[in-house]
Amino acid sequence: MGRKLLLEHIDVSGIETYDVYRNHGGYKSVEKALKTMSAQEVVEEVQKSALRGRGGAGFPTGMKWSFLAKPEGVPRYLVCNADESEPGTFKDRFLMEKLPHLMVEGMITSSYALGANTAYIYIRGEYMFVLDILEKAIAEAYAKGWLGKNILGSGYDLDLHVAPGGGAYICGEETALLESLEGKRGNPRMKPPFPAVKGLYGCPTVVNNVESICAVVPIINIGADEYLKIGTEKSSGTKLISACGNIARPGVYEIELGLSVEDFIYGDEWCRGIANGKKLKALIPGGSSVPILPAHLITSTAAGERRYMSYESLSDGGFASGSMLGSGGFIVFDEDQCIVRNTWNFARFYAHESCGQCSPCREGTSWMEKVLHRLETGKGNMRDIDLLAEINKKIEGNTICPLGDAAAWPVAAAIRHFREEFEWHVTHPNDAITRNYGMLKTPSITL
Amino acid sequence: MIKVTIDDIEIEVAEGTTIMNAARMIGGDIVPPAMCYYSSLPGTGGKCRTCLVEIAAGSTKDPRPMPKLMVSCSTTVQDGMIVKNRTSEKVIENRAAVVEFLLINHPLDCPVCDQAGECDLQDLGFSHGKEGSRYEEEKRTFEPIDIGENIKLHMNRCILCYRCVHVANELTDQRVHGALHRGDHTEISTYIEKAVDNEFSGNMIDVCPVGALTDKSSRFKSRIWFLNPMNASCECKKCSGKAVVWMFGKQVYRVSVRQDKYGEVEVEDGKPNWICNECRFDKKDVSNWNIEGPRHIDRHSVISQGHYEKPNPLKNATKNIE
Ligand SMILES: Cc1cc2nc3c(=O)[nH]c(=O)nc-3n(C[C@H](O)[C@H](O)[C@H](O)COP(=O)(O)O)c2cc1C
Ligand code: SF4
Ligand code: SF4
Ligand code: FES
């Protein structure tokens, strides 16, 4: 059994209510921080834990906190990014829905560390029912004195609000999120200035993912030294993985970082292998934005080493033969799946979700979507495959925010590893329309 | 003062200057093209990505090159920075790609477009684009709409530079138009049932780099190259009264702001000479104006080869184009 830090009490009935949560050690991190630690000590503890942001980019949380500007007389904000819209990622919803008080506790302890007296949870519009759950938990926390004025008699005040977005993926990008929270159109801002200097309403702001903020609770409770014992040298602690696709047991799993990918896919405790006795064909380990891996690069790296669920091992080999841990959206494809169709589907998502303010992303994402749609429906030609590779090179790195990159990488990786499948769609146009590549063992018509 | 080198030319500029403005101080061909940045409108820039440049060295302190191309309009220079614009293959290639992106959904209806001849996108396509198009898909289209009494919007031609949005922020007390929807469905439009009718709204037409926002009082009346631009002024309580009137014989066809060589409104004593709607739309009689003399148009477009000023030698014009 792997150690559970976030989901330890997930099976306790009523854990979403205050009393049960409190009886299982809830709000201890707030007590410990406010009563025995200075704000700076909390920041240092998180820095020492080497926690890396769980929202996708993996930026060290403690380091982000230490960058927060602290000009006199200017408020600071903590904003929790609960916009979770990356296809394949559904771990934050699980956390907030099942353990709303863990979210609230994490917000209090983290806000205290940052000296923020107002904090926000920005939640995607489709999660309205989760918003209700959170608001209930927040009301309970206010009633019990964990929020509001002079918490635990420490002199520290905190107000916590939940703000729903309109359901745009781009509002998960931290500066678009801040724009949206300010009531504006969710267009990402240009950086610099970074939110740590000029964030919400122009004030210093930290934006963190739901899971990152929740992870602060066990870090403060057990201490950074203990936390560092879990995971690998470069990937400390536990991580929630939302596993989906053709596996026997999809779901949200808390794993110790460093678990082997093979164990995770085939182990009894986790995904229990590929569903219906099929063969593994491909894997997207960290949400739709990260490169897809073909079967021979999943359980071992190009160098023949075992592949592990960690930041460093999943990215081993760079984009040529590796991928990324990303947000932990683990999507498994069996032999029946069509990579072209899937790539088109993702491209459609990014084209739809581009905010449209910079030309390469606005025009390039929908161009790729149209070309992929033609290929998938048997109307493509060989030139299109190179064209796609060319378009995505011209989007990558040339945009305001990383959505452009996120749209380009999956297409580049699919062509890199599954080029013959794209070519098949060109040479077998009739089959491409009527059949799914993967299921088609013997193509019927060849042109 | 700090030193920056752009395409092998060194210049000293004040701290906080952007690469674009440093390049403009040097002037000439090394100035990157700008489709969204507009110096008199704070907050513009960063969107079109045509001004991308390569940073071969970040600064004296940290001389490492930057891995990505940077937008010159919004990146500030550092002491010892080395910038490559026209001397960078990578810039030329990526800028051509940006031009391609800007054109894939553009209707290319130049023959019937009022902006033709003074269009930044035509100029950009000519100077930085490639021949032909690899785009085989259907273009996305919108219907032209009236946004207020004076302005017609052809969304098909819009490149979403957001300049008109910033002009409204800057010159009007309440903006009633903006960007709706997202991705390539984004469109500039007025909010439900609202019309743009502010006294300074007409300036949106002049900041628009393409033919998306057109002047209903002058559209379709004449090709721009048949008109003579004249510096003109009038007594006006609302604005500077300094404008350019575009004449055919003794008839005023169109009134616009005075633009500098970057197509931006002329700034006098730190104040941009925006004009009010009355001057722009209503003063169409030559007696309304005090005509000062021919207007020099210092740009790539056809109108810069106009025949009304001291003849502009063709070789200069082609040099600019290269
Ligand atoms: C297009 C786009 C969408 C994003 N969506 C999310 C999201 O839904 N949730 C999230 O936590 N981070 C998202 N991010 C990453 C955030 O910008 C930011 O890096 C993150 O919230 C930081 O939190 P962390 O350091 O705790 O990971 C997104 C980034 C981009 C570019
Ligand atoms: S990269 Fe795409 S989503 Fe990001 S700012 Fe540009 S257009 Fe918007
Ligand atoms: S209408 Fe013109 S000024 Fe406004 S965003 Fe479009 S191109 Fe720019
Ligand atoms: S002018 Fe710099 S990005 Fe448009």
CSV table of N, CA and C and ligand atoms in Angstrom, one decimal, chain B residues 35 153 155 157-165 177 188 204 207-210 212-213, ligand 3:
chain,number,residue,atom,x,y,z
B,35,MET,N,1.5,45.6,-36.0
B,35,MET,CA,0.1,45.6,-36.4
B,35,MET,C,-0.8,45.8,-35.3
B,153,LEU,N,-18.5,47.9,-39.7
B,153,LEU,CA,-17.5,47.0,-39.4
B,153,LEU,C,-17.6,45.8,-40.4
B,155,MET,N,-16.1,42.5,-40.2
B,155,MET,CA,-15.3,41.7,-39.3
B,155,MET,C,-14.4,40.7,-40.1
B,157,ARG,N,-12.4,41.3,-42.2
B,157,ARG,CA,-11.0,41.9,-42.5
B,157,ARG,C,-10.3,42.1,-41.2
B,158,CYS,N,-10.9,42.0,-40.1
B,158,CYS,CA,-10.3,42.4,-38.8
B,158,CYS,C,-9.2,41.4,-38.4
B,159,ILE,N,-8.1,41.9,-37.9
B,159,ILE,CA,-7.0,41.1,-37.5
B,159,ILE,C,-7.0,41.0,-36.0
B,160,LEU,N,-8.0,41.5,-35.3
B,160,LEU,CA,-8.1,41.4,-33.8
B,160,LEU,C,-6.8,42.1,-33.1
B,161,CYS,N,-6.5,43.2,-33.6
B,161,CYS,CA,-5.4,43.9,-32.9
B,161,CYS,C,-5.8,44.6,-31.7
B,162,TYR,N,-7.1,44.8,-31.4
B,162,TYR,CA,-7.6,45.4,-30.2
B,162,TYR,C,-7.3,46.9,-30.1
B,163,ARG,N,-6.8,47.5,-31.2
B,163,ARG,CA,-6.5,48.9,-31.1
B,163,ARG,C,-7.8,49.7,-30.9
B,164,CYS,N,-8.9,49.3,-31.6
B,164,CYS,CA,-10.1,50.1,-31.5
B,164,CYS,C,-10.7,50.0,-30.1
B,165,VAL,N,-10.4,48.9,-29.5
B,165,VAL,CA,-10.9,48.7,-28.1
B,165,VAL,C,-10.2,49.6,-27.2
B,177,HIS,N,-18.1,48.7,-27.1
B,177,HIS,CA,-17.8,47.6,-28.0
B,177,HIS,C,-16.6,46.8,-27.5
B,188,ILE,N,-15.2,41.5,-33.1
B,188,ILE,CA,-15.3,42.8,-32.5
B,188,ILE,C,-16.8,43.1,-32.7
B,204,MET,N,-11.5,55.3,-34.0
B,204,MET,CA,-11.3,53.8,-34.2
B,204,MET,C,-11.0,53.5,-35.6
B,207,VAL,N,-7.2,54.0,-36.3
B,207,VAL,CA,-6.3,53.1,-35.7
B,207,VAL,C,-6.4,51.7,-36.3
B,208,CYS,N,-7.5,51.4,-36.9
B,208,CYS,CA,-7.7,50.1,-37.5
B,208,CYS,C,-6.6,49.9,-38.6
B,209,PRO,N,-5.8,48.9,-38.5
B,209,PRO,CA,-4.7,48.7,-39.5
B,209,PRO,C,-5.2,48.2,-40.8
B,210,VAL,N,-6.4,47.7,-40.8
B,210,VAL,CA,-7.0,47.1,-42.0
B,210,VAL,C,-8.3,47.7,-42.4
B,212,ALA,N,-11.3,46.9,-41.7
B,212,ALA,CA,-12.4,46.4,-40.9
B,212,ALA,C,-13.4,47.5,-40.5
B,213,LEU,N,-12.8,48.6,-40.0
B,213,LEU,CA,-13.7,49.7,-39.6
B,213,LEU,C,-13.7,50.8,-40.7
C,3,SF4,S1,-11.7,46.3,-36.1
C,3,SF4,FE1,-9.7,47.0,-36.8
C,3,SF4,S2,-8.9,48.1,-35.0
C,3,SF4,FE2,-10.5,46.8,-34.2
C,3,SF4,S3,-9.5,44.9,-33.6
C,3,SF4,FE3,-10.2,44.6,-35.8
C,3,SF4,S4,-8.4,45.2,-37.0
C,3,SF4,FE4,-8.1,46.0,-34.9
